[in-house]
Amino acid sequence: MRMSMIAWICGTLLIIALYTLGPIVFNAAAPAILGMPPLYFWFLLVPLLNPLIMGVVYLIDAREIELDDEVTK
Amino acid sequence: MNSSIELVIGFVALGVLAVTLIGVRTGRAASRSLEGWMVNDRQMGPFLTWFLLGTEIYTAFTFLGLAGFAFANGGAAYYNVATNDVGYALGFFILPAIGLIGRKFKHVTQSDFIAGRYNSPTLGILVAFCSAIIMIAYIDVNIEGLGAILNVLTEHRLNVLDAEIVGFFVLSFAVFFGGIRGNAWQSVIKDVLMFVSIAALFLIIPFKFFGGFGPMLGQMMTKIPANITLPGPHHKLGLMWLASTILLTGFGQWMWPQWFNVAYSARGSKTLKLQAVFMPFYQLVKVAVITIGFAAVLIFAGQKVVGNEVVMLLAQQVFPLWFLALFALAAVLSAIVPAGPIIMMSCTLLSHNVYAKLVPSSEPKTIFAISRGLVFVVTFLALLLAVVAHTLIALVLLAAYNFIAQLVPGILIGGLFWRRATRDGVIAGLVIGWALTVYFLLNGISAIDGMNSGFVALVANTIVFFLVSLITKPVRAEILDEFLAAAHGPRKQAASAGAAASPLPAE
């Protein structure tokens, strides 16, 4: 299996885990985290983390395409 | 009706007219063939693709329905923040693969894809017809939203049905002439207006009603803790419901035929992959909308308020007239513009994948004409559904997801990853999945052992899909090899040569 495929599967599973397992820990109205209810904080944080996760996947994929192109040439 | 209301409605009418004309003007040149009308000749770049995808997120559901759902059901509303993010992550590989296969085999709809994968025109027709019907429920979401907006704006004095008919005739004409490219440019205007409107409401509410964000969040934590967590104020939608709904809707997102269309209309894989990286930022707007819904619980405490209307009621309370007009325009566009790609896809499925397959002698010109003509029929059917089944917008959308997500095994698992999947397996799974979904819907069963009932139906569907596939005849290897190899695009390196069942989309 190619590295980019592995990265994509890992990235996707991580995002699913953040959204489905994270609330188990953060499902409470208090105490506040950075002034926010814990569950609210979590669902504000994860959409900010996702572009980073998918950004890494994108860079791995782009690097692999670059290497493929070099091989093809 | 007082003069201020008339001013707002007049402004909204002019705005809708202007946006419609822009859609018609920008899309006319690209709308002279079915491929141009539906997929912009596969030449849409990252900018327009971003907004076209955004159109599906920033619907009347986001603007009104999500806040209403948060208002009525509490923390369960967070599912919708996760739905699209899971979808984007999946789409990183899935969309480019679908796009590359579509490019090679000239697919313009999801049904073309499934008919090609299983070498079965019959399965294509079945899926096309059922998807087109399910999509009417999604169009209904936007009609319901439009009704709620106008109902509040006119203080319940305007005939909502008349307003809906006028609004959707406007939409029908815009879609009829503009096609997908016209709709993308309309989306740019709509998304900018919506972003400004939601941001304004999100920033003003805490200071006007609570004295700032800190005090507002503090009051939420102390006064309405059940409303901001799971299982919510009705103790029905817990963590299991959240997880199962995220999985159902996250995977189900790409089963909407209009999302396939985004894969086909994009210029290349890079365009689609970039969306997976940057689209999650859009989700922050949904958090803002949910916040407005939670705040409404405190603001309207003790009052009887309909969930779908809380956003418009708050806007009326906090904005000056001129901004209310702008806000109302954004809200109306949020109902009208997103329905465009959905209507187009529904029509194309019926003409291109049902009529043309049943009448093979049909000329492409005739099919294209039927597609465009059906715009009015499909919109009217959605209008009828809105009239007979009024409910919370979010509940309509969730019910629609329960149905469309049943396509996951056939399209996603079998379509791209599992070579052994068969046509009979897909049909058997769909029959079980849809039958269970109808049964749950008719009996008012929204959760089973805490899990979303649609997810339970999907599990049953998937099991049947696997079992029946294993005992029935698969598609011939040479057909399958050619189909799956297309997902690799022009990359010819040795590294991918042995991965026929794994789509590795390229630039």
Coordinates of C-alpha atoms in Angstrom, one line a residue:
Chain A
M1 CA 0.0 0.0 0.0
R2 CA 1.3 3.4 -0.9
M3 CA 2.4 5.9 1.8
S4 CA -0.3 8.4 0.7
M5 CA -3.0 5.8 1.1
I6 CA -1.8 4.9 4.5
A7 CA -1.6 8.6 5.5
W8 CA -5.2 9.2 4.2
I9 CA -6.6 6.2 6.1
C10 CA -4.8 7.3 9.3
G11 CA -5.9 10.9 8.9
T12 CA -9.5 9.9 8.3
L13 CA -9.6 7.5 11.2
L14 CA -8.1 10.2 13.5
I15 CA -10.7 12.7 12.5
I16 CA -13.5 10.2 13.1
A17 CA -12.0 9.3 16.5
L18 CA -11.7 12.9 17.5
Y19 CA -15.4 13.5 16.8
T20 CA -16.8 10.3 18.1
L21 CA -14.6 9.5 21.0
G22 CA -13.7 13.0 22.1
P23 CA -17.2 13.8 23.3
I24 CA -17.0 10.9 25.8
V25 CA -14.3 12.9 27.7
F26 CA -15.7 16.4 27.1
N27 CA -19.4 15.8 27.5
A28 CA -20.0 18.1 30.4
A29 CA -21.3 21.6 31.0
A30 CA -18.5 22.5 33.4
P31 CA -15.7 23.2 34.4
A32 CA -14.9 25.8 31.8
I33 CA -12.0 25.3 29.4
L34 CA -10.7 28.7 28.2
G35 CA -14.0 30.1 29.4
M36 CA -16.0 27.7 27.4
P37 CA -18.2 24.7 28.3
P38 CA -16.0 21.5 27.6
L39 CA -18.1 20.0 24.8
Y40 CA -18.4 23.4 23.1
F41 CA -14.6 23.8 23.4
W42 CA -14.1 20.4 21.8
F43 CA -16.2 21.1 18.8
L44 CA -14.5 24.4 18.4
L45 CA -11.1 22.9 18.6
V46 CA -11.5 19.9 16.3
P47 CA -12.4 21.9 13.1
L48 CA -9.2 23.8 13.7
L49 CA -7.2 20.6 14.0
N50 CA -8.6 19.0 10.9
P51 CA -7.0 21.3 8.3
L52 CA -3.7 20.5 10.0
I53 CA -4.3 16.8 9.8
M54 CA -5.5 16.9 6.2
G55 CA -2.7 19.3 5.3
V56 CA -0.1 16.7 6.4
V57 CA -2.0 14.1 4.3
Y58 CA -2.0 16.5 1.3
L59 CA 1.7 17.2 1.6
I60 CA 2.6 13.4 1.8
D61 CA 0.4 12.8 -1.3
A62 CA 1.9 15.8 -3.2
R63 CA 5.4 14.6 -2.4
E64 CA 4.6 11.1 -3.7
I65 CA 3.1 12.5 -6.9
E66 CA 6.3 14.6 -7.3
L67 CA 8.5 11.5 -6.9
D68 CA 6.3 9.5 -9.3
D69 CA 6.7 12.2 -11.9
E70 CA 10.4 12.1 -11.5
V71 CA 10.4 8.4 -12.0
T72 CA 8.2 8.7 -15.1
K73 CA 10.5 11.3 -16.6
Chain B
M1 CA -48.2 45.0 6.7
N2 CA -46.3 48.1 7.8
S3 CA -43.9 50.1 5.5
S4 CA -40.7 48.7 7.1
I5 CA -41.7 45.2 6.3
E6 CA -42.5 46.2 2.8
L7 CA -39.1 47.8 2.4
V8 CA -37.4 44.6 3.6
I9 CA -39.4 42.4 1.3
G10 CA -38.8 44.8 -1.6
F11 CA -35.1 44.7 -1.0
V12 CA -35.1 40.9 -0.8
A13 CA -37.1 40.6 -4.0
L14 CA -34.7 42.9 -5.9
G15 CA -31.7 41.1 -4.4
V16 CA -33.0 37.7 -5.5
L17 CA -33.7 39.0 -9.0
A18 CA -30.2 40.4 -9.3
V19 CA -28.6 37.2 -8.1
T20 CA -30.8 35.2 -10.5
L21 CA -29.7 37.4 -13.4
I22 CA -26.0 37.0 -12.4
G23 CA -26.5 33.2 -12.4
V24 CA -28.2 33.3 -15.8
R25 CA -25.5 35.5 -17.3
T26 CA -22.5 33.7 -16.0
G27 CA -23.8 30.2 -16.7
R28 CA -25.5 30.7 -20.1
A29 CA -22.3 30.2 -22.1
A30 CA -21.5 26.9 -20.4
S31 CA -25.0 25.6 -20.5
R32 CA -25.4 24.5 -24.1
S33 CA -24.9 20.8 -23.6
L34 CA -25.7 18.4 -20.8
E35 CA -22.0 18.1 -19.8
G36 CA -21.7 21.9 -19.8
W37 CA -24.9 22.4 -17.9
M38 CA -24.2 19.7 -15.3
V39 CA -20.4 19.6 -14.8
N40 CA -19.2 22.8 -16.5
D41 CA -17.2 20.7 -19.0
R42 CA -15.1 19.5 -16.0
Q43 CA -13.3 22.9 -15.9
M44 CA -14.2 24.3 -12.5
G45 CA -11.1 25.5 -10.5
P46 CA -10.5 25.6 -6.8
F47 CA -12.2 28.9 -6.2
L48 CA -15.6 28.0 -7.7
T49 CA -15.3 24.5 -6.4
W50 CA -14.9 25.8 -2.8
F51 CA -18.0 27.9 -3.2
L52 CA -19.9 25.1 -4.9
L53 CA -19.1 22.7 -2.0
G54 CA -19.8 25.6 0.4
T55 CA -23.3 25.9 -1.1
E56 CA -24.1 22.4 0.1
I57 CA -23.1 23.4 3.7
Y58 CA -24.5 26.9 3.9
T59 CA -28.1 25.9 3.2
A60 CA -31.3 27.0 4.9
F61 CA -30.5 24.2 7.2
T62 CA -27.3 25.8 8.4
F63 CA -28.8 29.3 8.6
L64 CA -32.1 28.3 10.3
G65 CA -32.4 24.6 10.9
L66 CA -29.2 24.0 12.8
A67 CA -29.9 26.8 15.3
G68 CA -33.4 25.4 15.6
F69 CA -32.1 21.9 16.2
A70 CA -29.7 23.2 18.9
F71 CA -32.5 25.2 20.4
A72 CA -34.8 22.2 20.6
N73 CA -32.4 19.3 21.1
G74 CA -29.2 20.7 22.7
G75 CA -25.7 19.2 22.3
A76 CA -26.9 16.7 19.7
A77 CA -26.6 19.5 17.2
Y78 CA -22.8 19.1 17.3
Y79 CA -23.2 16.1 15.0
N80 CA -23.5 18.5 12.1
V81 CA -20.1 20.1 12.8
A82 CA -18.5 16.6 12.5
T83 CA -20.6 15.4 9.5
N84 CA -18.9 17.5 6.9
D85 CA -15.4 17.2 8.3
V86 CA -15.6 13.4 8.2
G87 CA -17.0 13.7 4.7
Y88 CA -14.1 15.9 3.6
A89 CA -11.5 13.5 5.0
L90 CA -13.1 10.6 3.1
G91 CA -13.5 12.8 0.0
F92 CA -9.7 13.4 -0.2
F93 CA -9.3 10.2 -2.1
I94 CA -12.8 9.3 -3.0
L95 CA -13.7 12.4 -5.0
P96 CA -10.6 12.4 -7.1
A97 CA -11.1 8.7 -7.9
I98 CA -14.7 9.3 -8.9
G99 CA -13.7 12.4 -10.9
L100 CA -11.0 10.4 -12.8
I101 CA -13.3 7.5 -13.6
G102 CA -16.0 10.0 -14.7
R103 CA -13.5 11.8 -17.0
K104 CA -12.5 8.5 -18.7
F105 CA -16.0 7.1 -19.1
K106 CA -17.8 10.5 -19.6
H107 CA -19.9 10.1 -16.5
V108 CA -22.1 13.0 -15.5
T109 CA -24.1 11.4 -12.7
Q110 CA -23.7 9.0 -9.8
S111 CA -25.9 6.5 -11.7
D112 CA -23.5 6.4 -14.6
F113 CA -20.8 5.5 -12.1
I114 CA -22.8 2.7 -10.5
A115 CA -24.0 1.3 -13.8
G116 CA -20.4 1.3 -15.1
R117 CA -19.0 -0.3 -12.0
Y118 CA -21.5 -3.1 -11.9
N119 CA -21.9 -3.3 -15.7
S120 CA -25.6 -3.0 -15.1
P121 CA -27.9 -0.4 -16.7
T122 CA -30.8 -1.8 -14.6
L123 CA -29.0 -1.0 -11.4
G124 CA -28.2 2.5 -12.7
I125 CA -31.8 3.1 -13.5
L126 CA -32.9 1.8 -10.1
V127 CA -30.4 4.0 -8.2
A128 CA -31.1 7.0 -10.4
F129 CA -34.9 6.9 -9.8
C130 CA -34.6 6.3 -6.0
S131 CA -32.0 9.0 -5.6
A132 CA -34.0 11.5 -7.5
I133 CA -37.0 10.8 -5.2
I134 CA -34.9 11.1 -2.1
M135 CA -33.4 14.3 -3.3
I136 CA -36.8 15.9 -3.3
A137 CA -36.7 15.7 0.5
Y138 CA -33.5 17.7 0.4
I139 CA -35.1 20.4 -1.8
D140 CA -38.0 20.4 0.7
V141 CA -35.5 21.4 3.4
N142 CA -34.9 24.6 1.5
I143 CA -38.5 25.3 0.8
E144 CA -39.4 24.8 4.5
G145 CA -36.5 27.3 5.3
L146 CA -37.9 29.8 2.8
G147 CA -41.3 29.5 4.4
A148 CA -39.9 30.1 7.9
I149 CA -38.0 33.2 6.8
L150 CA -40.9 34.8 5.1
N151 CA -43.3 33.8 7.8
V152 CA -41.3 35.6 10.5
L153 CA -40.4 38.6 8.2
T154 CA -44.0 39.3 7.6
E155 CA -45.0 38.6 11.2
H156 CA -47.1 35.6 9.9
R157 CA -49.2 37.8 7.7
L158 CA -47.8 36.9 4.2
N159 CA -49.2 33.7 2.6
V160 CA -46.1 31.4 3.0
L161 CA -47.3 29.1 0.2
D162 CA -47.5 31.9 -2.3
A163 CA -44.0 33.1 -1.2
E164 CA -42.6 29.7 -1.7
I165 CA -44.1 29.3 -5.1
V166 CA -42.7 32.7 -6.2
G167 CA -39.2 31.9 -4.8
F168 CA -39.0 28.6 -6.4
F169 CA -40.1 29.8 -9.8
V170 CA -37.3 32.3 -9.6
L171 CA -34.9 29.4 -8.7
S172 CA -36.3 27.2 -11.5
F173 CA -35.6 29.9 -14.1
A174 CA -32.1 30.5 -12.8
V175 CA -31.3 26.8 -12.9
F176 CA -33.0 26.3 -16.2
F177 CA -30.8 29.0 -17.9
G178 CA -27.7 29.1 -15.7
G179 CA -26.7 25.5 -15.1
I180 CA -24.0 24.6 -12.6
R181 CA -21.6 27.4 -13.4
G182 CA -24.2 30.0 -12.9
N183 CA -25.1 28.5 -9.6
A184 CA -21.5 28.6 -8.5
W185 CA -21.3 32.3 -9.0
Q186 CA -24.6 32.7 -7.2
S187 CA -23.1 30.7 -4.4
V188 CA -20.2 33.2 -4.1
I189 CA -22.6 36.0 -3.4
K190 CA -24.8 34.0 -1.1
D191 CA -21.8 32.6 0.9
V192 CA -20.3 36.1 1.5
L193 CA -23.7 37.5 2.5
M194 CA -24.3 34.5 4.8
F195 CA -20.9 34.8 6.4
V196 CA -21.4 38.4 7.2
S197 CA -24.9 37.9 8.5
I198 CA -24.1 35.0 10.8
A199 CA -20.9 36.7 12.0
A200 CA -22.9 39.8 12.8
L201 CA -25.6 37.9 14.7
F202 CA -23.0 35.8 16.5
L203 CA -21.1 38.9 17.6
I204 CA -24.0 41.1 18.6
I205 CA -26.2 38.6 20.5
P206 CA -23.7 38.1 23.5
F207 CA -23.3 41.8 24.0
K208 CA -26.9 42.8 23.5
F209 CA -28.4 40.1 25.8
F210 CA -25.7 39.0 28.1
G211 CA -23.0 41.7 28.3
G212 CA -20.4 39.7 26.4
F213 CA -19.2 36.2 25.4
G214 CA -18.0 35.3 28.9
P215 CA -21.2 36.0 30.7
M216 CA -23.2 34.3 27.9
L217 CA -21.2 31.1 28.1
G218 CA -21.3 31.3 31.9
Q219 CA -25.1 31.5 31.9
M220 CA -25.2 28.5 29.5
M221 CA -23.1 26.5 31.9
T222 CA -25.1 27.3 35.0
K223 CA -28.7 27.8 33.7
I224 CA -29.0 25.4 30.9
P225 CA -26.4 22.6 31.3
A226 CA -28.7 20.0 29.8
N227 CA -29.1 22.0 26.7
I228 CA -25.4 22.3 25.8
T229 CA -24.5 18.7 26.4
L230 CA -25.7 15.2 25.5
P231 CA -28.3 13.6 25.8
G232 CA -29.9 17.0 25.6
P233 CA -33.0 18.5 27.3
H234 CA -35.2 15.5 26.2
H235 CA -32.6 12.9 27.4
K236 CA -33.0 11.1 24.0
L237 CA -30.0 11.9 21.9
G238 CA -26.9 10.6 23.7
L239 CA -23.3 9.8 22.9
M240 CA -24.2 6.6 20.9
W241 CA -26.6 8.6 18.8
L242 CA -24.0 11.3 18.2
A243 CA -21.3 8.7 17.1
S244 CA -23.7 6.7 14.9
T245 CA -25.1 9.8 13.3
I246 CA -21.7 11.2 12.6
L247 CA -20.7 7.9 10.9
L248 CA -24.0 7.7 9.0
T249 CA -24.0 11.3 7.7
G250 CA -20.2 11.6 7.3
F251 CA -20.2 8.6 4.9
G252 CA -23.6 9.4 3.6
Q253 CA -22.5 12.9 2.5
W254 CA -20.8 11.6 -0.7
M255 CA -23.9 9.5 -1.5
W256 CA -25.8 12.6 -2.4
P257 CA -25.7 12.6 -6.2
Q258 CA -25.0 16.4 -6.3
W259 CA -21.7 15.7 -4.4
F260 CA -20.7 13.4 -7.2
N261 CA -21.3 16.3 -9.5
V262 CA -18.7 18.3 -7.6
A263 CA -16.2 15.5 -8.4
Y264 CA -17.1 15.7 -12.0
S265 CA -17.1 19.4 -12.4
A266 CA -13.7 20.0 -10.8
R267 CA -10.7 20.7 -13.0
G268 CA -8.6 18.0 -11.4
S269 CA -7.6 16.0 -8.4
K270 CA -5.6 18.8 -6.8
T271 CA -8.7 21.1 -6.8
L272 CA -10.7 18.4 -4.9
K273 CA -7.9 17.5 -2.5
L274 CA -7.4 21.1 -1.5
Q275 CA -11.1 21.3 -0.5
A276 CA -10.5 18.5 2.0
V277 CA -7.8 20.6 3.6
F278 CA -9.5 23.9 3.8
M279 CA -13.2 23.2 3.9
P280 CA -13.1 22.2 7.7
F281 CA -12.7 26.0 8.4
Y282 CA -16.2 26.4 7.1
Q283 CA -17.4 24.3 10.1
L284 CA -16.6 27.1 12.5
V285 CA -19.6 28.9 11.1
K286 CA -21.7 26.0 12.2
V287 CA -20.4 26.3 15.7
A288 CA -21.4 30.0 15.6
V289 CA -24.9 29.0 14.5
I290 CA -25.2 26.4 17.3
T291 CA -24.1 29.1 19.8
I292 CA -27.0 31.2 18.5
G293 CA -29.3 28.3 19.1
F294 CA -28.1 27.8 22.7
A295 CA -28.3 31.5 23.4
A296 CA -31.9 31.5 22.1
V297 CA -32.8 29.0 24.8
L298 CA -31.8 31.6 27.4
I299 CA -33.3 34.6 25.5
F300 CA -36.7 32.9 24.8
A301 CA -36.9 31.1 28.1
G302 CA -40.6 30.6 29.0
Q303 CA -41.8 31.6 25.5
K304 CA -43.3 29.3 23.0
V305 CA -41.0 29.6 19.9
V306 CA -40.7 27.4 16.9
G307 CA -37.2 26.1 16.4
N308 CA -37.0 26.9 12.7
E309 CA -37.8 30.6 13.4
V310 CA -35.3 31.4 16.3
V311 CA -32.6 32.9 14.0
M312 CA -35.0 35.2 12.2
L313 CA -36.7 36.2 15.4
L314 CA -33.3 37.2 16.9
A315 CA -32.3 39.0 13.8
Q316 CA -35.5 41.1 14.0
Q317 CA -34.7 42.0 17.6
V318 CA -31.1 43.0 17.2
F319 CA -30.6 44.5 13.7
P320 CA -31.5 47.9 12.3
L321 CA -33.9 47.8 9.4
W322 CA -31.2 48.1 6.6
F323 CA -29.2 45.3 8.0
L324 CA -32.3 43.2 8.6
A325 CA -33.0 43.5 4.9
L326 CA -29.5 42.3 4.1
F327 CA -29.8 39.5 6.6
A328 CA -33.2 38.5 5.1
L329 CA -31.7 38.4 1.6
A330 CA -28.9 36.2 2.8
A331 CA -31.4 33.9 4.5
V332 CA -33.6 33.7 1.4
L333 CA -30.6 33.0 -0.8
S334 CA -29.5 30.3 1.6
A335 CA -32.8 28.5 0.8
I336 CA -32.8 29.2 -3.0
V337 CA -29.2 28.9 -4.2
P338 CA -28.3 25.5 -2.6
A339 CA -31.4 23.9 -4.1
G340 CA -30.0 24.6 -7.6
P341 CA -27.5 21.7 -7.9
I342 CA -29.9 19.4 -6.1
I343 CA -32.7 20.1 -8.5
M344 CA -30.4 19.9 -11.5
M345 CA -29.1 16.5 -10.4
S346 CA -32.5 15.2 -9.6
C347 CA -33.7 16.2 -13.1
T348 CA -30.7 14.8 -14.8
L349 CA -31.0 11.5 -13.0
L350 CA -34.6 11.2 -14.2
S351 CA -33.8 12.2 -17.8
H352 CA -30.3 10.9 -18.5
N353 CA -30.4 7.8 -16.3
V354 CA -34.0 6.7 -16.3
Y355 CA -35.7 8.1 -19.5
A356 CA -32.7 7.7 -21.8
K357 CA -32.0 4.2 -20.7
L358 CA -35.6 3.2 -21.1
V359 CA -35.8 4.9 -24.5
P360 CA -32.3 4.3 -26.0
S361 CA -33.2 6.0 -29.3
S362 CA -33.4 9.4 -27.5
E363 CA -31.3 12.1 -29.0
P364 CA -28.8 13.9 -26.6
K365 CA -30.6 17.1 -27.4
T366 CA -33.9 15.7 -26.3
I367 CA -32.5 14.3 -23.0
F368 CA -30.9 17.7 -22.3
A369 CA -34.3 19.4 -23.0
I370 CA -36.1 17.0 -20.7
S371 CA -33.5 17.6 -17.9
R372 CA -34.2 21.3 -18.1
G373 CA -37.9 20.9 -18.4
L374 CA -38.1 18.6 -15.3
V375 CA -36.7 21.5 -13.2
F376 CA -40.2 22.8 -12.8
V377 CA -41.7 19.4 -12.1
V378 CA -39.2 18.4 -9.4
T379 CA -39.4 21.8 -7.7
F380 CA -43.2 21.5 -7.6
L381 CA -43.0 18.0 -6.1
A382 CA -40.7 19.4 -3.3
L383 CA -43.2 22.2 -2.8
L384 CA -46.0 19.6 -2.3
L385 CA -43.9 17.7 0.2
A386 CA -43.2 20.9 2.1
V387 CA -46.9 21.6 2.3
V388 CA -48.0 18.2 3.5
A389 CA -45.1 17.4 5.9
H390 CA -44.2 20.5 7.9
T391 CA -41.6 19.7 10.6
L392 CA -38.3 20.8 12.0
I393 CA -35.9 21.4 9.1
A394 CA -33.2 19.3 10.7
L395 CA -35.5 16.3 11.1
V396 CA -36.3 16.3 7.3
L397 CA -32.6 16.4 6.5
L398 CA -31.8 13.6 9.0
A399 CA -34.6 11.4 7.5
A400 CA -33.2 12.1 4.0
Y401 CA -29.7 11.1 5.1
N402 CA -31.1 7.8 6.5
F403 CA -32.3 6.9 3.0
I404 CA -29.4 8.2 0.9
A405 CA -26.7 6.7 3.2
Q406 CA -27.9 3.3 2.2
L407 CA -25.9 3.7 -1.0
V408 CA -22.6 3.5 0.9
P409 CA -22.0 -0.2 0.5
G410 CA -22.7 -0.2 -3.2
I411 CA -21.0 3.0 -4.2
L412 CA -18.2 3.4 -1.7
I413 CA -17.2 -0.1 -0.6
G414 CA -18.1 -1.9 -3.8
G415 CA -17.6 1.0 -6.2
L416 CA -14.0 1.7 -5.3
F417 CA -12.5 -0.8 -2.9
W418 CA -14.1 -4.3 -3.0
R419 CA -13.8 -6.1 -6.3
R420 CA -16.0 -9.0 -5.2
A421 CA -19.1 -6.8 -4.8
T422 CA -21.9 -7.7 -7.2
R423 CA -25.0 -6.0 -8.6
D424 CA -27.3 -8.5 -6.7
G425 CA -25.5 -7.8 -3.5
V426 CA -26.1 -4.0 -3.9
I427 CA -29.8 -4.5 -4.8
A428 CA -30.4 -6.9 -1.8
G429 CA -28.6 -4.6 0.6
L430 CA -30.5 -1.6 -0.7
V431 CA -33.9 -3.4 -0.4
I432 CA -33.1 -4.3 3.2
G433 CA -31.7 -0.8 4.1
W434 CA -34.5 1.2 2.5
A435 CA -37.2 -1.2 3.9
L436 CA -35.9 -0.8 7.4
T437 CA -35.6 3.0 7.0
V438 CA -39.2 3.2 5.8
Y439 CA -40.4 1.0 8.7
F440 CA -38.5 3.1 11.3
L441 CA -39.8 6.3 9.8
L442 CA -43.4 5.2 9.7
N443 CA -43.2 4.0 13.3
G444 CA -41.4 7.1 14.6
I445 CA -38.3 5.1 15.6
S446 CA -35.4 7.5 15.5
A447 CA -33.0 5.5 17.7
I448 CA -32.4 1.9 18.6
D449 CA -30.4 1.1 21.7
G450 CA -29.3 4.7 21.5
M451 CA -28.0 4.5 17.9
N452 CA -29.4 6.4 15.0
S453 CA -32.0 4.1 13.4
G454 CA -30.6 5.0 9.9
F455 CA -27.2 3.7 11.0
V456 CA -28.8 0.4 12.2
A457 CA -30.4 0.1 8.7
L458 CA -27.1 0.7 7.1
V459 CA -25.4 -2.0 9.2
A460 CA -28.1 -4.5 8.1
N461 CA -27.7 -3.3 4.5
T462 CA -23.9 -3.8 4.6
I463 CA -24.2 -7.3 6.0
V464 CA -26.6 -8.4 3.4
F465 CA -24.5 -6.6 0.7
F466 CA -21.5 -8.7 1.7
L467 CA -23.3 -12.0 2.0
V468 CA -25.2 -11.8 -1.2
S469 CA -22.1 -10.5 -3.1
L470 CA -20.2 -13.5 -2.0
I471 CA -22.7 -16.0 -3.4
T472 CA -23.5 -14.2 -6.7
K473 CA -21.6 -13.7 -9.9
P474 CA -19.1 -10.8 -9.9
V475 CA -18.5 -8.5 -12.8
R476 CA -16.0 -9.8 -15.4
A477 CA -12.4 -9.1 -14.5
E478 CA -11.5 -7.2 -17.7
I479 CA -14.4 -4.8 -17.2
L480 CA -13.5 -4.2 -13.6
D481 CA -9.8 -3.8 -14.3
E482 CA -10.5 -1.0 -16.8
F483 CA -13.0 0.7 -14.5
L484 CA -10.8 0.7 -11.4
A485 CA -7.6 1.5 -13.4
A486 CA -9.2 4.7 -14.5
A487 CA -9.0 5.9 -10.8
H488 CA -5.2 6.0 -11.2
G489 CA -5.3 8.7 -13.9
P490 CA -2.3 9.1 -16.1
R491 CA 0.2 8.0 -13.5
K492 CA 2.0 5.0 -14.9
Q493 CA 4.6 4.3 -12.3
A494 CA 5.3 0.7 -11.3
A495 CA 4.4 1.5 -7.7
S496 CA 0.7 1.6 -8.4
A497 CA 0.6 -1.3 -10.9
G498 CA -0.3 -3.9 -8.4
A499 CA -3.0 -1.9 -6.6
A500 CA -5.9 -2.4 -9.0
A501 CA -8.5 -2.4 -6.2
S502 CA -7.1 0.7 -4.5
P503 CA -7.9 4.0 -6.1
L504 CA -4.9 6.2 -6.2
P505 CA -6.1 9.3 -7.9
A506 CA -3.5 11.5 -9.6
E507 CA -3.2 15.0 -11.0

